Coordinates of C-alpha atoms in Angstrom, one line a residue:
Chain A
M1 CA 18.9 30.0 -28.8
Q2 CA 20.1 26.7 -28.2
I3 CA 18.7 24.2 -26.4
K4 CA 20.5 21.6 -24.1
K5 CA 19.7 18.6 -25.5
Q6 CA 18.1 16.0 -22.7
S7 CA 19.4 12.5 -21.6
G8 CA 16.9 10.1 -21.7
F9 CA 18.0 8.3 -19.3
P10 CA 16.5 8.2 -16.0
I11 CA 19.0 8.2 -13.5
D12 CA 21.1 12.1 -14.2
F13 CA 24.5 10.0 -13.5
K14 CA 26.9 13.4 -12.7
K15 CA 24.1 14.8 -10.5
Q16 CA 24.6 10.8 -8.9
T17 CA 28.8 10.5 -8.9
G18 CA 29.0 12.9 -6.0
L19 CA 26.8 10.4 -3.8
A20 CA 28.0 7.2 -5.3
V21 CA 31.8 8.2 -4.6
F22 CA 31.3 9.3 -0.4
I23 CA 29.2 5.8 -0.5
V24 CA 32.0 3.5 -2.1
F25 CA 34.2 5.7 0.1
F26 CA 32.5 4.9 3.8
F27 CA 31.0 1.7 2.5
S28 CA 34.9 0.4 2.3
L29 CA 36.2 2.3 5.1
P30 CA 36.0 -0.1 7.7
F31 CA 37.5 -2.3 5.7
F32 CA 41.1 -0.6 5.7
M33 CA 40.4 1.7 9.3
H34 CA 40.2 -1.3 11.4
N35 CA 40.0 1.7 14.8
Y36 CA 37.1 1.1 16.1
F37 CA 36.3 4.0 18.2
Y38 CA 37.0 6.6 14.7
Q39 CA 34.3 4.0 13.3
E40 CA 32.3 4.8 16.5
I41 CA 32.5 8.7 16.0
I42 CA 32.0 8.4 12.5
L43 CA 29.0 6.7 13.0
L44 CA 27.5 9.2 15.1
I45 CA 28.6 11.9 12.3
F46 CA 26.0 9.4 10.1
L47 CA 23.2 9.5 12.6
Y48 CA 23.5 13.0 13.7
A49 CA 23.5 13.6 9.8
G50 CA 20.8 12.1 9.3
L51 CA 18.3 13.9 11.6
G52 CA 19.4 16.9 10.8
C53 CA 18.6 16.4 7.2
A54 CA 15.3 14.9 8.5
W55 CA 15.3 18.5 10.6
N56 CA 16.2 20.0 7.3
I57 CA 12.8 19.0 5.7
L58 CA 11.0 20.9 8.3
G59 CA 13.0 22.9 9.9
G60 CA 15.6 24.4 6.8
Y61 CA 13.0 24.3 3.5
T62 CA 9.6 25.1 5.5
G63 CA 11.3 27.5 7.8
Q64 CA 9.2 25.8 10.8
L65 CA 11.6 26.5 13.4
S66 CA 11.0 23.1 15.2
L67 CA 12.5 22.6 19.0
G68 CA 10.6 19.7 19.2
H69 CA 11.5 17.0 17.3
A70 CA 13.0 14.1 20.6
A71 CA 9.5 14.1 20.6
Y72 CA 9.4 12.3 17.5
F73 CA 12.8 10.6 17.7
G74 CA 11.9 10.0 21.5
L75 CA 8.8 8.2 20.3
G76 CA 9.9 5.9 18.0
A77 CA 12.9 4.8 19.7
Y78 CA 9.8 3.7 22.8
A79 CA 7.9 2.2 20.0
Y80 CA 11.0 0.2 19.1
A81 CA 12.1 -0.4 22.6
L82 CA 8.7 -1.7 23.1
S83 CA 7.8 -3.7 20.0
V84 CA 10.6 -6.0 19.6
D85 CA 10.3 -8.4 21.8
S86 CA 6.9 -9.6 21.0
L87 CA 7.0 -8.5 17.0
G88 CA 10.6 -8.9 16.0
I89 CA 12.7 -7.1 14.0
I90 CA 11.3 -5.5 11.2
P91 CA 8.1 -5.1 12.8
A92 CA 9.1 -3.0 15.1
I93 CA 11.1 -0.8 12.7
I94 CA 8.1 -0.3 10.8
L95 CA 5.9 1.0 14.2
A96 CA 9.0 3.0 15.5
W97 CA 8.5 4.7 12.1
I98 CA 4.6 4.8 11.7
I99 CA 4.0 5.8 15.6
P100 CA 6.0 8.9 15.3
A101 CA 4.1 10.3 11.6
V102 CA 0.9 9.4 12.9
L103 CA 1.9 11.3 16.0
A104 CA 2.9 14.0 14.4
I105 CA -0.5 14.7 12.8
P106 CA -1.7 16.0 15.8
I107 CA 0.3 17.6 16.8
G108 CA 0.8 19.3 13.3
W109 CA -2.6 20.4 13.6
I110 CA -2.4 22.0 16.4
T111 CA 1.6 23.1 16.5
F112 CA 0.8 24.6 12.6
R113 CA -2.0 27.1 14.2
L114 CA 1.0 29.4 15.9
R115 CA 4.0 30.9 13.6
G116 CA 7.0 32.6 14.2
P117 CA 8.7 31.7 18.1
Y118 CA 5.2 31.0 19.3
F119 CA 5.4 27.7 16.8
A120 CA 9.6 27.4 18.7
L121 CA 7.4 27.2 21.8
G122 CA 4.9 25.0 21.0
T123 CA 7.3 22.3 19.3
I124 CA 8.7 22.8 23.0
A125 CA 5.8 22.0 25.5
F126 CA 5.5 19.0 23.2
A127 CA 8.0 17.4 23.8
Q128 CA 8.4 18.1 27.6
I129 CA 4.9 16.9 28.0
L130 CA 6.1 13.3 26.7
Q131 CA 9.5 13.4 28.5
I132 CA 7.5 14.0 32.0
L133 CA 5.1 11.4 30.7
A134 CA 7.1 8.7 29.9
T135 CA 8.8 9.2 33.5
D136 CA 6.4 9.1 35.5
Q137 CA 2.7 8.7 34.4
L138 CA 3.3 5.7 31.9
K139 CA 5.8 4.4 34.2
D140 CA 4.8 1.2 34.2
F141 CA 5.5 1.2 30.4
T142 CA 8.2 2.8 29.8
R143 CA 10.3 1.6 33.4
G144 CA 10.4 6.2 33.6
S145 CA 14.0 7.3 34.9
A146 CA 15.5 3.6 34.9
G147 CA 15.9 3.0 31.8
L148 CA 14.6 -0.1 29.4
L149 CA 16.8 -2.3 27.8
V150 CA 16.6 -2.4 24.6
H151 CA 16.9 -5.9 21.9
S152 CA 19.9 -5.0 19.6
I153 CA 19.1 -4.9 15.5
M154 CA 22.2 -6.0 14.1
P155 CA 24.4 -9.1 15.4
Q156 CA 27.9 -8.0 16.2
P157 CA 27.9 -4.4 17.3
Q158 CA 30.4 -3.5 14.4
Y159 CA 27.7 -3.7 11.8
Y160 CA 26.1 -0.1 13.4
Y161 CA 28.4 1.7 10.8
Y162 CA 26.1 0.1 8.1
L163 CA 22.9 0.8 9.7
M164 CA 24.0 4.1 10.5
L165 CA 25.9 4.9 7.1
A166 CA 22.7 3.7 5.8
F167 CA 20.6 5.8 8.2
F168 CA 22.3 9.2 6.8
I169 CA 22.4 8.2 3.3
V170 CA 18.1 7.6 2.5
S171 CA 17.5 10.4 5.3
F172 CA 19.9 12.9 2.6
L173 CA 18.2 11.0 -0.3
V174 CA 14.8 12.2 1.1
M175 CA 15.5 15.4 1.8
R176 CA 17.6 15.6 -1.9
S177 CA 14.4 15.1 -3.7
V178 CA 11.8 16.2 -1.7
A179 CA 14.1 19.1 -2.1
E180 CA 14.0 19.9 -5.4
S181 CA 10.3 18.3 -5.8
K182 CA 7.3 20.9 -6.8
L183 CA 6.8 20.1 -3.1
G184 CA 10.0 21.3 -2.0
Y185 CA 9.4 24.8 -4.2
Y186 CA 5.8 25.1 -2.1
L187 CA 8.1 24.2 0.6
M188 CA 10.4 27.1 0.2
A189 CA 7.9 29.7 -1.3
I190 CA 6.0 29.2 2.4
R191 CA 8.9 29.7 4.4
E192 CA 10.1 33.3 1.7
D193 CA 6.8 34.1 2.6
E194 CA 3.2 32.2 4.0
N195 CA 0.8 34.5 3.2
T196 CA 1.6 35.2 -0.3
A197 CA 2.4 31.4 -0.2
Q198 CA -1.5 31.1 0.7
V199 CA -2.6 33.8 -1.8
V200 CA -1.6 31.7 -4.8
T201 CA -3.4 29.0 -4.1
I202 CA -0.9 26.7 -1.9
N203 CA -2.3 25.2 1.2
T204 CA 0.3 26.1 3.1
T205 CA -0.9 23.9 6.7
W206 CA -1.0 20.6 4.1
Y207 CA 2.5 21.1 3.0
K208 CA 3.8 22.4 6.6
N209 CA 1.9 19.3 8.1
V210 CA 3.4 16.7 5.2
A211 CA 7.2 18.0 5.6
L212 CA 6.3 17.6 9.0
F213 CA 5.4 14.0 9.0
I214 CA 7.6 13.3 6.3
S215 CA 10.2 14.9 8.7
A216 CA 9.0 12.8 11.9
S217 CA 8.7 9.4 10.3
L218 CA 12.8 9.6 9.7
T219 CA 13.4 11.6 12.9
G220 CA 11.4 8.5 14.7
I221 CA 13.3 5.5 12.9
G222 CA 16.6 7.9 14.0
G223 CA 15.0 7.2 17.2
A224 CA 14.6 2.8 16.9
F225 CA 18.5 2.5 15.7
Y226 CA 20.2 5.0 18.7
A227 CA 17.7 3.1 21.1
S228 CA 18.8 -0.2 19.2
M229 CA 23.1 0.8 19.4
L230 CA 22.5 1.9 22.7
G231 CA 21.3 -1.0 24.2
M232 CA 19.4 1.3 27.6
I233 CA 16.8 4.5 26.5
E234 CA 15.7 6.4 29.7
P235 CA 13.0 9.4 28.8
V236 CA 15.3 12.5 30.1
T237 CA 18.3 11.1 26.6
V238 CA 16.1 10.4 24.2
F239 CA 12.9 13.4 24.4
G240 CA 14.9 15.7 26.0
I241 CA 15.5 18.9 25.0
D242 CA 19.6 18.6 24.7
L243 CA 18.5 16.4 22.0
S244 CA 16.4 18.4 20.4
N245 CA 18.6 21.7 20.7
E246 CA 22.0 19.3 19.1
I247 CA 19.4 18.6 16.5
V248 CA 18.8 22.2 15.3
F249 CA 22.5 23.2 16.5
L250 CA 23.7 21.3 13.9
V251 CA 21.9 22.5 10.6
I252 CA 22.6 25.9 11.7
L253 CA 25.7 25.4 12.1
G254 CA 26.0 23.6 8.7
G255 CA 24.2 26.1 6.9
V256 CA 20.1 25.8 6.9
G257 CA 18.1 24.7 4.1
T258 CA 21.3 24.1 2.0
L259 CA 22.0 19.7 1.1
W260 CA 24.8 19.3 2.6
G261 CA 24.8 22.2 5.7
P262 CA 23.4 18.6 7.8
L263 CA 26.7 16.9 7.4
V264 CA 29.1 19.2 7.6
G265 CA 27.4 20.5 10.8
A266 CA 27.4 17.2 12.2
V267 CA 31.2 17.0 11.7
L268 CA 32.3 19.7 12.5
L269 CA 29.7 19.3 16.2
Q270 CA 30.3 15.9 17.0
L271 CA 34.8 16.2 16.1
S272 CA 34.6 18.7 17.8
S273 CA 32.8 17.0 21.2
D274 CA 35.1 14.0 20.5
F275 CA 38.4 14.1 20.1
L276 CA 38.2 17.9 22.7
K277 CA 36.9 15.3 25.1
V278 CA 39.8 12.6 24.4
Y279 CA 42.5 15.2 24.2
L280 CA 41.4 17.4 26.9
G281 CA 41.4 14.4 29.5
S282 CA 44.7 13.1 28.7
M283 CA 46.3 16.7 29.8
N284 CA 45.6 17.9 33.1
I285 CA 45.4 21.1 33.2
P286 CA 43.4 22.6 36.2
L287 CA 40.5 24.6 35.3
L288 CA 40.2 22.1 32.4
S289 CA 39.9 19.1 34.7
D290 CA 35.8 18.2 33.2
S291 CA 36.6 17.8 29.6
N292 CA 33.6 16.9 29.2
A293 CA 32.5 20.6 30.3
F294 CA 35.0 22.4 28.5
A295 CA 34.3 21.3 25.0
F296 CA 30.3 21.9 25.7
F297 CA 31.4 24.6 26.3
L298 CA 33.7 25.3 23.3
Y299 CA 30.9 23.3 21.6
G300 CA 28.2 26.5 22.2
L301 CA 31.0 29.2 21.6
L302 CA 31.1 27.4 17.7
I303 CA 27.6 29.1 18.3
V304 CA 27.2 32.3 19.3
L305 CA 30.5 32.3 16.5
V306 CA 28.9 31.4 13.6
V307 CA 25.6 33.0 14.1
R308 CA 27.4 35.9 15.0
F309 CA 29.8 35.8 11.9
A310 CA 28.0 34.3 9.9
P311 CA 24.7 33.8 10.1
D312 CA 24.5 31.0 6.7
G313 CA 26.4 28.7 8.4
I314 CA 28.9 27.1 7.4
V315 CA 28.0 26.1 3.9
G316 CA 26.2 29.1 3.1
V317 CA 30.0 31.0 3.3
L318 CA 31.4 28.3 0.8
N319 CA 28.7 29.1 -1.3
R320 CA 29.2 32.8 -1.2
W321 CA 33.2 32.4 -1.3
I322 CA 32.7 30.2 -4.2
R323 CA 30.3 32.2 -6.0
K324 CA 32.5 35.3 -5.3
W325 CA 35.5 33.8 -7.0
R326 CA 33.8 32.3 -9.8
T327 CA 32.5 36.4 -10.8
T328 CA 36.0 37.5 -10.2
Chain B
M1 CA -4.3 -1.4 44.1
T2 CA -1.4 0.6 42.7
K3 CA 1.0 2.3 45.4
A4 CA -0.4 6.2 44.5
G5 CA -3.9 4.8 44.2
A6 CA -3.0 3.1 48.1
V7 CA -2.0 6.7 49.0
K8 CA -4.3 9.2 47.6
C9 CA -7.0 6.5 49.1
A10 CA -4.6 6.6 52.5
R11 CA -4.7 10.2 52.2
S12 CA -8.5 11.3 52.3
F13 CA -9.2 8.5 54.7
F14 CA -6.6 10.3 57.0
A15 CA -8.6 13.8 55.8
N16 CA -12.0 12.7 56.5
Q17 CA -11.6 10.4 60.0
Y18 CA -9.2 12.9 61.7
Q19 CA -9.5 16.6 61.0
P20 CA -12.2 17.6 59.0
L21 CA -11.1 21.5 59.2
R22 CA -7.6 20.1 57.5
R23 CA -8.6 20.1 53.6
S24 CA -9.2 23.7 53.2
A25 CA -6.9 24.9 55.9
M26 CA -4.2 22.6 53.2
F27 CA -5.6 24.3 50.7
L28 CA -5.0 27.6 52.1
Q29 CA -2.1 26.6 52.9
T30 CA -1.3 25.0 49.4
I31 CA -2.2 28.4 47.6
S32 CA -0.3 30.6 50.0
N33 CA 2.8 28.0 48.8
G34 CA 2.3 29.0 45.6
L35 CA 1.7 32.6 46.3
L36 CA 5.2 32.2 47.6
I37 CA 7.2 30.5 44.7
G38 CA 4.9 32.4 42.4
S39 CA 5.9 35.4 43.0
L40 CA 9.3 34.2 41.4
Y41 CA 8.5 33.2 39.1
A42 CA 7.3 36.8 38.2
L43 CA 10.6 37.9 38.9
V44 CA 11.7 35.8 36.1
G45 CA 9.1 36.0 34.1
M46 CA 9.1 40.0 34.1
G47 CA 12.1 40.1 33.2
M48 CA 12.0 38.0 29.9
A49 CA 8.9 39.9 28.8
I50 CA 10.7 43.0 29.6
I51 CA 13.6 41.5 27.2
F52 CA 11.4 40.5 24.6
G53 CA 8.6 43.9 24.4
T54 CA 11.2 45.5 24.0
M55 CA 13.1 44.2 21.1
R56 CA 11.2 41.2 20.1
I57 CA 14.0 38.4 21.2
I58 CA 13.1 35.2 23.0
N59 CA 16.2 35.1 25.2
F60 CA 16.9 31.1 25.6
A61 CA 19.5 31.9 28.7
H62 CA 17.3 33.6 30.6
G63 CA 17.4 30.7 33.5
E64 CA 21.5 30.3 32.8
F65 CA 21.7 33.8 34.2
M66 CA 19.6 33.2 36.7
M67 CA 22.2 30.5 37.6
I68 CA 24.8 32.9 37.2
G69 CA 22.9 35.2 40.6
M70 CA 23.0 31.7 42.8
Y71 CA 26.4 31.3 42.1
V72 CA 27.5 34.9 42.5
T73 CA 25.4 34.8 46.1
Y74 CA 26.5 31.2 47.0
S75 CA 30.4 32.1 46.3
I76 CA 30.0 35.3 48.4
C77 CA 28.4 33.5 50.8
S78 CA 30.2 30.5 51.6
A79 CA 33.5 33.4 51.4
F80 CA 32.7 35.4 53.5
H81 CA 29.9 34.1 55.7
V82 CA 27.3 36.8 55.2
D83 CA 23.4 36.7 55.2
P84 CA 22.0 35.7 51.0
Y85 CA 19.8 38.3 50.7
V86 CA 22.6 40.8 51.5
T87 CA 24.4 39.5 48.1
I88 CA 21.4 41.1 46.3
P89 CA 23.4 44.5 44.8
A90 CA 26.4 41.8 44.1
S91 CA 23.8 39.8 41.6
F92 CA 22.5 42.2 40.4
L93 CA 25.5 44.2 39.2
V94 CA 27.4 40.9 37.7
T95 CA 24.0 40.1 36.0
F96 CA 23.7 43.4 35.3
A97 CA 27.3 43.9 33.5
L98 CA 26.9 40.6 31.8
G99 CA 23.8 41.5 30.0
Y100 CA 25.4 44.6 29.0
A101 CA 28.3 42.6 27.8
A102 CA 26.0 40.2 26.1
F103 CA 23.8 42.8 24.2
K104 CA 26.5 45.4 22.7
G105 CA 28.5 42.3 22.3
L106 CA 26.6 39.6 20.7
I107 CA 22.7 40.3 20.2
A108 CA 22.8 44.4 19.1
K109 CA 24.8 42.5 16.1
I110 CA 21.9 40.0 15.6
M111 CA 19.3 42.6 16.1
L112 CA 17.5 42.8 12.7
S113 CA 18.6 38.4 11.7
S114 CA 15.7 36.0 11.9
D115 CA 13.5 34.1 15.0
M116 CA 16.1 31.5 13.9
N117 CA 19.6 33.0 14.4
Q118 CA 18.1 35.3 17.5
I119 CA 16.9 31.9 19.4
L120 CA 20.0 30.4 18.4
M121 CA 22.5 33.0 19.3
T122 CA 20.4 32.9 23.2
A123 CA 20.7 29.2 23.1
G124 CA 24.5 29.3 22.4
I125 CA 24.9 31.6 25.0
S126 CA 23.0 29.5 27.3
M127 CA 25.0 26.6 26.7
V128 CA 28.8 28.5 27.4
L129 CA 27.2 29.6 30.6
T130 CA 25.8 26.3 32.0
N131 CA 29.5 24.6 30.9
L132 CA 31.4 27.3 32.0
A133 CA 29.5 26.7 35.1
Q134 CA 30.3 23.0 35.5
M135 CA 34.2 23.7 35.0
K136 CA 34.1 25.9 38.0
Y137 CA 31.6 24.2 39.7
T138 CA 31.4 21.0 39.2
S139 CA 28.0 19.5 38.8
D140 CA 27.3 19.4 42.7
Q141 CA 24.2 20.4 43.8
L142 CA 24.7 22.4 46.3
T143 CA 22.7 24.8 49.1
L144 CA 23.3 27.3 52.0
N145 CA 22.7 26.1 55.1
L146 CA 20.9 29.0 56.8
D147 CA 19.4 28.1 60.5
Y148 CA 16.6 29.7 59.8
A149 CA 16.0 27.7 56.9
N150 CA 13.2 25.9 58.4
K151 CA 11.9 27.7 60.4
S152 CA 7.9 29.1 59.8
V153 CA 5.8 32.0 61.0
K154 CA 1.7 30.9 62.0
F155 CA -0.5 32.9 60.2
A156 CA -3.9 32.2 60.3
N157 CA -4.1 28.4 60.5
I158 CA -0.9 28.7 57.5
Q159 CA 2.3 27.7 57.8
L160 CA 4.5 30.2 56.0
N161 CA 8.1 29.4 55.8
I162 CA 10.8 32.2 56.6
P163 CA 13.0 33.0 53.7
Y164 CA 10.4 32.1 51.4
L165 CA 8.5 35.1 53.0
I166 CA 11.4 37.6 52.8
S167 CA 12.5 36.2 49.0
F168 CA 8.4 37.4 48.7
I169 CA 8.6 40.4 49.9
I170 CA 12.2 41.3 48.6
A171 CA 10.1 40.2 45.2
I172 CA 7.6 42.5 45.8
V173 CA 9.1 45.5 46.5
I174 CA 11.2 45.2 43.7
T175 CA 7.8 44.1 41.2
I176 CA 7.0 47.4 42.5
L177 CA 9.9 49.7 41.8
I178 CA 10.3 48.2 38.5
F179 CA 6.3 49.6 37.5
Y180 CA 7.7 52.4 38.7
F181 CA 10.6 52.3 37.1
I182 CA 8.5 52.1 33.4
M183 CA 5.3 53.9 34.6
R184 CA 7.0 57.2 35.8
T185 CA 10.8 57.7 34.7
E186 CA 11.5 59.1 31.2
T187 CA 14.0 55.8 30.5
G188 CA 10.9 53.5 31.1
R189 CA 9.1 56.0 29.1
A190 CA 11.2 55.6 26.0
M191 CA 11.1 51.9 26.6
R192 CA 7.6 51.6 25.8
A193 CA 7.6 53.9 23.1
I194 CA 9.6 51.7 21.6
S195 CA 8.0 48.5 23.0
Q196 CA 5.2 50.1 20.4
N197 CA 6.7 50.9 18.1
R198 CA 10.2 50.8 17.4
T199 CA 11.0 52.9 13.9
S200 CA 8.7 55.7 15.3
S201 CA 10.9 56.0 18.6
F202 CA 13.7 55.9 16.6
L203 CA 12.2 58.7 14.3
M204 CA 11.2 60.8 18.0
G205 CA 14.3 61.4 18.7
I206 CA 15.1 58.2 21.4
H207 CA 18.0 56.9 21.1
V208 CA 17.1 53.2 20.4
E209 CA 19.7 51.1 20.8
K210 CA 21.2 52.6 24.3
V211 CA 18.0 52.3 26.5
S212 CA 17.2 48.6 24.9
S213 CA 21.0 48.0 25.9
F214 CA 19.8 49.0 29.2
V215 CA 16.5 47.1 28.8
F216 CA 18.4 44.2 28.0
A217 CA 20.8 44.3 30.8
I218 CA 17.8 45.4 33.0
G219 CA 15.8 42.6 32.4
I220 CA 19.1 40.0 32.7
A221 CA 19.4 41.4 36.2
L222 CA 16.2 40.9 37.4
A223 CA 16.8 37.3 36.5
G224 CA 20.0 37.8 38.6
V225 CA 18.2 39.1 41.5
A226 CA 15.1 35.8 41.6
G227 CA 18.2 33.6 41.4
T228 CA 19.8 35.3 44.7
L229 CA 16.4 35.3 46.1
L230 CA 15.7 32.0 45.5
L231 CA 19.0 30.1 46.9
P232 CA 17.6 30.0 50.0
V233 CA 15.2 27.8 49.0
Y234 CA 16.7 25.7 46.5
R235 CA 19.5 24.2 45.7
V236 CA 22.0 25.0 42.1
S237 CA 24.0 22.9 40.1
P238 CA 25.4 23.9 36.9
T239 CA 21.8 23.0 34.9
V240 CA 19.4 24.4 37.1
G241 CA 19.1 27.4 34.5
G242 CA 17.5 25.4 31.8
G243 CA 14.0 24.2 33.8
F244 CA 13.5 27.9 34.8
T245 CA 13.9 29.7 30.9
L246 CA 11.3 27.3 30.1
L247 CA 9.0 28.1 33.0
A248 CA 9.2 31.8 31.9
F249 CA 8.1 31.7 28.7
V250 CA 5.2 30.0 30.6
V251 CA 5.1 32.2 32.6
V252 CA 5.5 35.1 29.6
V253 CA 3.1 33.0 27.0
L254 CA 0.5 33.7 30.1
G255 CA 0.3 36.9 31.1
G256 CA 0.4 38.3 27.7
M257 CA 3.7 38.7 25.2
G258 CA 5.8 41.5 26.3
S259 CA 3.1 42.8 28.5
I260 CA 5.5 43.4 32.1
E261 CA 2.3 43.3 34.7
G262 CA 1.0 40.3 32.6
A263 CA 4.1 38.2 33.1
A264 CA 3.8 39.3 37.6
L265 CA 0.2 38.1 37.1
G266 CA 0.9 34.5 35.1
G267 CA 4.5 33.6 37.6
F268 CA 1.3 34.4 40.7
I269 CA -0.8 31.9 38.1
I270 CA 1.9 29.3 37.3
G271 CA 2.7 29.1 41.2
V272 CA -0.5 28.7 42.3
V273 CA -1.8 26.2 39.8
Q274 CA 2.4 24.1 40.2
A275 CA 1.4 24.0 44.1
L276 CA -2.5 23.3 44.0
S277 CA -1.3 20.0 41.1
A278 CA 1.7 18.6 42.8
Y279 CA -0.3 18.2 46.1
Y280 CA -3.3 16.8 45.2
L281 CA -2.7 14.6 41.5
G282 CA 1.2 14.3 42.4
G283 CA 4.8 15.7 42.7
S284 CA 5.6 15.3 38.5
Y285 CA 1.8 16.6 37.7
G286 CA 3.1 20.0 38.5
D287 CA 4.8 20.4 35.5
L288 CA 2.8 18.3 33.5
I289 CA 0.0 20.4 34.0
T290 CA 1.9 23.4 34.0
Y291 CA 2.9 22.8 30.2
V292 CA -1.1 21.8 28.9
V293 CA -1.8 24.9 30.5
F294 CA 0.5 26.7 28.3
L295 CA -0.1 25.4 25.0
L296 CA -3.8 25.9 25.5
I297 CA -3.1 29.1 26.2
L298 CA -0.9 29.5 23.4
L299 CA -3.9 27.8 21.0
L300 CA -7.0 29.7 23.1
K301 CA -5.8 32.8 23.6
P302 CA -2.7 33.6 21.9
S303 CA -2.4 37.1 23.1
G304 CA -2.3 36.0 26.6
L305 CA -4.4 37.3 29.9
L306 CA -3.3 40.9 29.8
G307 CA -1.7 40.8 26.6
R308 CA -2.3 43.5 23.4
S309 CA -3.2 41.3 20.3
R310 CA 0.4 40.2 18.6
S311 CA 1.5 41.4 15.2

């Protein structure tokens, strides 16, 4: 029997090559591609892919279908927006990281008593409650649906490209290290069969809460970055159910519980909505005058078709093809 | 003093000073308003409960099918200038056909798939429907101009708005018909058998897929009819469905998931709770309290008011 020799070096270079090439390529991209329109599309892809990675920790690896991630996103956005003027940028980002994570503890404590579809419905209810509170009861703080102006993190709008790239990479690395650690194996055990996981002495509630904690803190930071990029936030955009759904859609489209699924899904969705909006907007087709609605129509159709014909998502299908190609 | 506080103070002042009887009368008035709108919630919720009870699918597109019913009624009424209540058969047939097609083409293929895929499929359908409606009708809020829209009948000190009252009566009739269908007909019996045990009913010779597709279409059609009944008292826009989908979840969980009589009861309770909290606490508290009740039910009595214990 042959035992593979482990290199003593702490970083496995072969494993990092793909990511390193990715980082170098996208870091240098703005130097030779000056079109700000394309940069903005790529930037949004990074934001959504980063949020997707954060969701994937809970929804993909732990198998807990959270449909209320807008709760943490909105908490992060409002935590940043309300504190940045008095505290400064760095403490505000730290607050946007801590507040959603801390609030995730009671939310998790309550919702993790529920399983399956009941859990999904419970998470929706929390996001909705926060949205209503921010719109109405806490209007004195949040200025309600009039919207809140947000101080920008970056001195120049072009730099947001790098901020979102950094957000995606951090989110991706956190997700990968969770997936490849002992914690990740516990989480996947919970996903496969929660009762069995409990029997083999995994404290399932604790590990689900840990997954939610990590996921919520990353989502909160994403919310803060988004708020500062947009310059103005209102409850319906940052707490709304559309945002929660979008995060879930892109991960499932790309491939739930896979490393590159969130990025693939974000690329597909962003391109399908943005390019369609622009190109259909320039054409004059009678029924398709509302290009925004048509883009979202195709987006919904894409989701339906993927679930119907490729329930494992795009990355799942690619993996299956690769496996088939290797065996034959 | 805040503005809301001042208004509240003034309201209680006038209530005490001039009309000592007004407070109890308003209470009864609010409750009856809640019951009137609650009958429509019950109809939407029953549709979802029938679908969930028979095939364990949470339909995230339920409110969007209701929106389709509203647009069918709107189109017919604005084209032929007929009374909206005449269009009930049309919206029933259209949504029934849509539901049947959606089940045969999409839902039936993922019946054995994970919860995640089922939720995603129905959410995808809801997006398709919302944006189709937006392409056809734009995002304007449309409403019918009925000549009896603001008329009401007085019944023992309580004002009952006529369109609400008509919708209420029709909703009650449909509810009774549905109960008759489930309890007395052969298909209804098959449906109850499937909801108790899918595999056994398959073995007992029930054509599970045939019954399921019929039941799915009926559930969707109930939402469509509820849309027709809602149109005289509500504005329609492509995004109207999302809120009603959430509301249907609340109603169904409150009554006990899959329990049809529970959903009917849940609809009335939510209607009254919303009306009371909106009147006594202010507009947006209606939704807030609804969701809080929803969470409390999920936590304290997950089987709902009339449900069997969940598996």
